[in-house]
Short mmCIF file of C-alpha atoms in Angstrom, two decimals:
data_model
loop_
_atom_site.label_atom_id
_atom_site.label_comp_id
_atom_site.label_asym_id
_atom_site.label_seq_id
_atom_site.Cartn_x
_atom_site.Cartn_y
_atom_site.Cartn_z
CA THR L 1 104.81 6.53 -103.30
CA GLN L 2 104.18 9.41 -100.93
CA LEU L 3 102.12 12.27 -102.37
CA LEU L 4 101.41 15.81 -101.19
CA GLU L 5 98.12 17.35 -102.27
CA GLN L 6 98.35 21.13 -102.26
CA SER L 7 95.33 23.44 -102.49
CA PRO L 8 94.18 25.71 -103.86
CA GLN L 9 96.11 25.53 -107.12
CA PHE L 10 95.41 29.18 -107.97
CA LEU L 11 94.42 32.07 -105.72
CA SER L 12 93.80 35.69 -106.69
CA ILE L 13 92.96 38.11 -103.88
CA GLN L 14 92.97 41.81 -103.05
CA GLU L 15 95.61 43.47 -100.94
CA GLY L 16 94.74 43.25 -97.26
CA GLU L 17 92.87 39.95 -97.43
CA ASN L 18 93.84 36.84 -95.51
CA LEU L 19 94.44 33.43 -97.08
CA THR L 20 95.38 29.87 -96.23
CA VAL L 21 97.18 27.31 -98.36
CA TYR L 22 96.94 23.62 -97.48
CA CYS L 23 99.26 20.71 -98.01
CA ASN L 24 97.80 17.27 -97.23
CA SER L 25 98.90 13.66 -97.42
CA SER L 26 97.86 10.24 -96.23
CA SER L 27 101.52 9.58 -95.40
CA VAL L 28 103.66 10.73 -92.50
CA PHE L 29 106.56 13.04 -93.30
CA SER L 30 109.67 13.65 -91.22
CA SER L 31 109.48 17.36 -91.96
CA LEU L 32 107.73 19.84 -94.22
CA GLN L 33 109.43 22.69 -96.02
CA TRP L 34 107.70 25.69 -97.59
CA TYR L 35 109.23 27.58 -100.50
CA ARG L 36 108.20 30.70 -102.42
CA GLN L 37 109.19 31.18 -106.04
CA GLU L 38 108.91 34.56 -107.75
CA PRO L 39 108.85 34.88 -111.55
CA GLY L 40 112.28 34.43 -113.12
CA GLU L 41 113.84 33.11 -109.92
CA GLY L 42 114.40 29.83 -108.16
CA PRO L 43 112.39 28.75 -105.11
CA VAL L 44 113.50 30.24 -101.79
CA LEU L 45 113.04 28.43 -98.49
CA LEU L 46 110.58 30.11 -96.13
CA VAL L 47 110.47 27.64 -93.26
CA THR L 48 111.00 24.04 -92.16
CA VAL L 49 108.61 22.45 -89.66
CA VAL L 50 109.70 19.26 -87.98
CA THR L 51 107.62 18.51 -84.88
CA GLY L 52 103.96 17.49 -85.00
CA GLY L 53 101.79 20.44 -83.95
CA GLU L 54 104.61 22.92 -84.50
CA VAL L 55 103.69 26.51 -85.38
CA LYS L 56 106.21 28.94 -86.84
CA LYS L 57 105.69 32.60 -87.68
CA LEU L 58 107.55 34.66 -90.23
CA LYS L 59 106.17 38.23 -90.05
CA ARG L 60 102.66 37.94 -91.55
CA LEU L 61 103.10 34.26 -92.48
CA THR L 62 102.10 31.48 -90.07
CA PHE L 63 103.07 27.87 -90.76
CA GLN L 64 101.61 24.87 -88.98
CA PHE L 65 102.55 21.20 -89.07
CA GLY L 66 99.74 18.79 -88.27
CA ASP L 67 99.86 16.75 -85.08
CA ALA L 68 100.23 13.53 -87.08
CA ARG L 69 102.80 15.09 -89.44
CA LYS L 70 100.61 14.35 -92.46
CA ASP L 71 99.55 17.88 -93.28
CA SER L 72 100.64 21.49 -93.11
CA SER L 73 99.17 24.92 -93.70
CA LEU L 74 100.42 28.37 -94.56
CA HIS L 75 98.33 31.34 -93.47
CA ILE L 76 99.06 34.84 -94.71
CA THR L 77 97.54 37.80 -92.87
CA ALA L 78 96.86 41.08 -94.68
CA ALA L 79 98.38 39.95 -97.97
CA GLN L 80 100.49 42.41 -99.92
CA PRO L 81 101.42 42.51 -103.64
CA GLY L 82 104.94 41.46 -102.64
CA ASP L 83 103.52 38.13 -101.48
CA THR L 84 102.70 37.24 -105.08
CA GLY L 85 104.42 34.05 -106.21
CA LEU L 86 104.29 30.28 -106.43
CA TYR L 87 104.16 28.64 -103.00
CA LEU L 88 105.48 25.10 -102.80
CA CYS L 89 105.33 22.63 -99.95
CA ALA L 90 107.92 19.84 -99.90
CA GLY L 91 107.99 16.85 -97.59
CA SER L 92 110.88 14.77 -96.28
CA PRO L 93 109.78 11.16 -96.72
CA GLN L 94 110.22 8.73 -93.87
CA GLY L 95 112.99 6.21 -94.53
CA GLY L 96 115.89 8.42 -95.53
CA SER L 97 115.18 9.15 -99.19
CA GLU L 98 117.23 11.95 -100.74
CA LYS L 99 114.20 12.93 -102.83
CA LEU L 100 111.89 15.62 -101.46
CA VAL L 101 108.22 15.19 -102.33
CA PHE L 102 106.83 18.42 -103.77
CA GLY L 103 103.20 19.52 -103.82
CA LYS L 104 101.87 20.89 -107.12
CA GLY L 105 102.14 24.46 -105.87
CA THR L 106 99.77 27.37 -105.24
CA LYS L 107 100.01 30.34 -107.61
CA LEU L 108 99.11 33.37 -105.49
CA THR L 109 98.35 36.76 -107.01
CA VAL L 110 97.76 39.71 -104.68
CA ASN L 111 96.20 42.65 -106.50
CA PRO L 112 96.82 46.22 -105.27
CA ASP N 1 121.44 37.37 -104.52
CA THR N 2 121.28 33.60 -104.64
CA GLU N 3 124.33 31.69 -103.39
CA VAL N 4 123.91 29.10 -106.13
CA THR N 5 124.99 30.54 -109.47
CA GLN N 6 123.72 29.13 -112.75
CA THR N 7 124.92 29.99 -116.24
CA PRO N 8 123.71 30.81 -118.76
CA LYS N 9 120.44 32.48 -117.70
CA HIS N 10 118.90 31.83 -121.11
CA LEU N 11 119.80 29.30 -123.80
CA VAL N 12 118.28 28.66 -127.21
CA MET N 13 119.52 25.57 -129.00
CA GLY N 14 118.64 23.50 -132.00
CA MET N 15 117.88 19.81 -131.81
CA THR N 16 121.31 18.89 -133.18
CA ASN N 17 123.33 21.15 -130.90
CA LYS N 18 125.46 20.21 -127.91
CA LYS N 19 125.45 22.62 -124.99
CA SER N 20 126.16 22.59 -121.26
CA LEU N 21 124.51 24.16 -118.25
CA LYS N 22 126.74 25.11 -115.33
CA CYS N 23 126.08 25.47 -111.62
CA GLU N 24 128.40 26.62 -108.85
CA GLN N 25 128.10 26.93 -105.08
CA HIS N 26 130.69 27.85 -102.46
CA MET N 27 128.70 27.11 -99.32
CA GLY N 28 130.45 23.79 -98.68
CA HIS N 29 127.29 21.87 -99.50
CA ARG N 30 127.88 18.19 -100.30
CA ALA N 31 124.64 17.40 -102.13
CA MET N 32 123.74 18.93 -105.48
CA TYR N 33 120.66 18.51 -107.61
CA TRP N 34 119.26 19.14 -111.07
CA TYR N 35 115.55 19.88 -111.37
CA LYS N 36 113.39 20.56 -114.44
CA GLN N 37 110.44 22.94 -114.08
CA LYS N 38 107.64 23.63 -116.55
CA ALA N 39 105.54 26.79 -116.26
CA LYS N 40 103.40 27.00 -113.10
CA LYS N 41 104.40 23.45 -112.11
CA PRO N 42 106.59 22.22 -109.24
CA PRO N 43 110.22 21.30 -109.89
CA GLU N 44 110.78 17.69 -111.03
CA LEU N 45 113.90 15.98 -109.77
CA MET N 46 116.32 14.78 -112.44
CA PHE N 47 119.61 13.93 -110.71
CA VAL N 48 121.18 13.98 -107.24
CA TYR N 49 124.91 14.02 -106.48
CA SER N 50 126.02 13.09 -102.97
CA TYR N 51 129.66 13.75 -102.14
CA GLU N 52 130.34 14.16 -105.87
CA LYS N 53 128.87 10.76 -106.73
CA LEU N 54 125.66 10.27 -108.68
CA SER N 55 123.14 8.85 -106.22
CA ILE N 56 119.81 9.36 -107.98
CA ASN N 57 118.91 9.35 -111.70
CA GLU N 58 115.15 9.71 -112.07
CA SER N 59 115.08 7.71 -115.32
CA VAL N 60 116.19 10.77 -117.27
CA PRO N 61 116.80 10.25 -121.03
CA SER N 62 120.46 9.86 -121.98
CA ARG N 63 120.37 13.09 -123.98
CA PHE N 64 120.85 14.71 -120.55
CA SER N 65 124.24 13.89 -119.04
CA PRO N 66 125.19 15.22 -115.60
CA GLU N 67 128.71 15.74 -114.34
CA CYS N 68 130.10 16.78 -110.95
CA PRO N 69 133.78 17.74 -111.42
CA ASN N 70 134.22 18.75 -107.77
CA SER N 71 132.21 19.59 -104.67
CA SER N 72 131.45 23.13 -105.89
CA LEU N 73 130.53 22.51 -109.52
CA LEU N 74 127.71 20.73 -111.28
CA ASN N 75 127.22 20.53 -115.03
CA LEU N 76 124.41 19.27 -117.22
CA HIS N 77 125.46 18.34 -120.74
CA LEU N 78 122.74 18.50 -123.38
CA HIS N 79 122.72 16.73 -126.74
CA ALA N 80 120.03 16.07 -129.33
CA LEU N 81 117.26 17.57 -127.25
CA GLN N 82 113.61 17.70 -128.27
CA PRO N 83 111.30 20.75 -128.23
CA GLU N 84 109.42 19.24 -125.25
CA ASP N 85 112.66 19.54 -123.25
CA SER N 86 112.18 23.32 -123.22
CA ALA N 87 111.84 24.31 -119.56
CA LEU N 88 113.52 26.08 -116.66
CA TYR N 89 116.42 23.98 -115.40
CA LEU N 90 117.16 24.56 -111.74
CA CYS N 91 120.27 23.61 -109.84
CA ALA N 92 120.08 23.24 -106.08
CA SER N 93 122.38 22.32 -103.24
CA SER N 94 121.93 21.19 -99.66
CA LEU N 95 124.31 20.99 -96.74
CA LEU N 96 124.36 17.22 -96.53
CA PRO N 97 122.74 14.38 -98.43
CA ARG N 98 119.91 12.60 -96.65
CA THR N 99 120.93 9.26 -95.25
CA ALA N 100 119.08 6.54 -93.40
CA SER N 101 120.29 8.03 -90.12
CA SER N 102 119.24 11.61 -91.00
CA SER N 103 116.08 12.87 -89.33
CA TYR N 104 114.98 14.79 -92.43
CA ASN N 105 116.22 16.37 -95.66
CA SER N 106 118.34 19.50 -95.46
CA PRO N 107 116.68 22.52 -97.08
CA LEU N 108 117.45 23.17 -100.72
CA HIS N 109 119.22 26.29 -101.94
CA PHE N 110 118.18 26.91 -105.53
CA GLY N 111 119.84 28.90 -108.25
CA ASN N 112 117.74 31.16 -110.48
CA GLY N 113 117.78 28.61 -113.26
CA THR N 114 118.56 28.44 -116.96
CA ARG N 115 115.61 29.07 -119.25
CA LEU N 116 116.14 26.57 -122.09
CA THR N 117 114.35 26.75 -125.42
CA VAL N 118 114.84 23.93 -127.92
CA THR N 119 113.94 24.85 -131.50
#
């Protein structure tokens, strides 16, 4: 069974600070997706990374896929209260499974 | 606004009731999913439909019964639930099901869920 370890589980920071969320595994994934879920809503896709070493930027968010495709990180610069939410990484297993592997999530709170 | 619509938004039911959750998408997606989510936890997969056929059942108790009447609709029929079944039930869709020849899974488009309380 492929697992994704996500850390930290909880993060509470002040507006303007930087942060990084990690998603690690001992297994190789075909791709990694990052989602953000706000209270009362379903998760929304932020990005998909596919190639080892790939870096994608979405405004103040930077996503990286590890060279070996076993890990990924999400870095937020100058966090804002609107970034508050549950961040989930989800991996596409090798072998064609229809089931995404989700990390346990990072609950981020950005205080004004 | 999400492109996956779930109804109702909230549902309170007794343990002897029968109710149904509904999900609809008009994006032409051919894979649809039911997930269960407890507070501050990741979604847990329950069922996957690929081209309107049930392809994955994650050993879900028979008191949950999925149905896919057509490519746009997905239902979850509930009967004789337990209080521990109280959760947010999320429907999702993706463009295509993953197959052995697919490079990776298509991204999921989630609805905003049905908040279910079993009393």
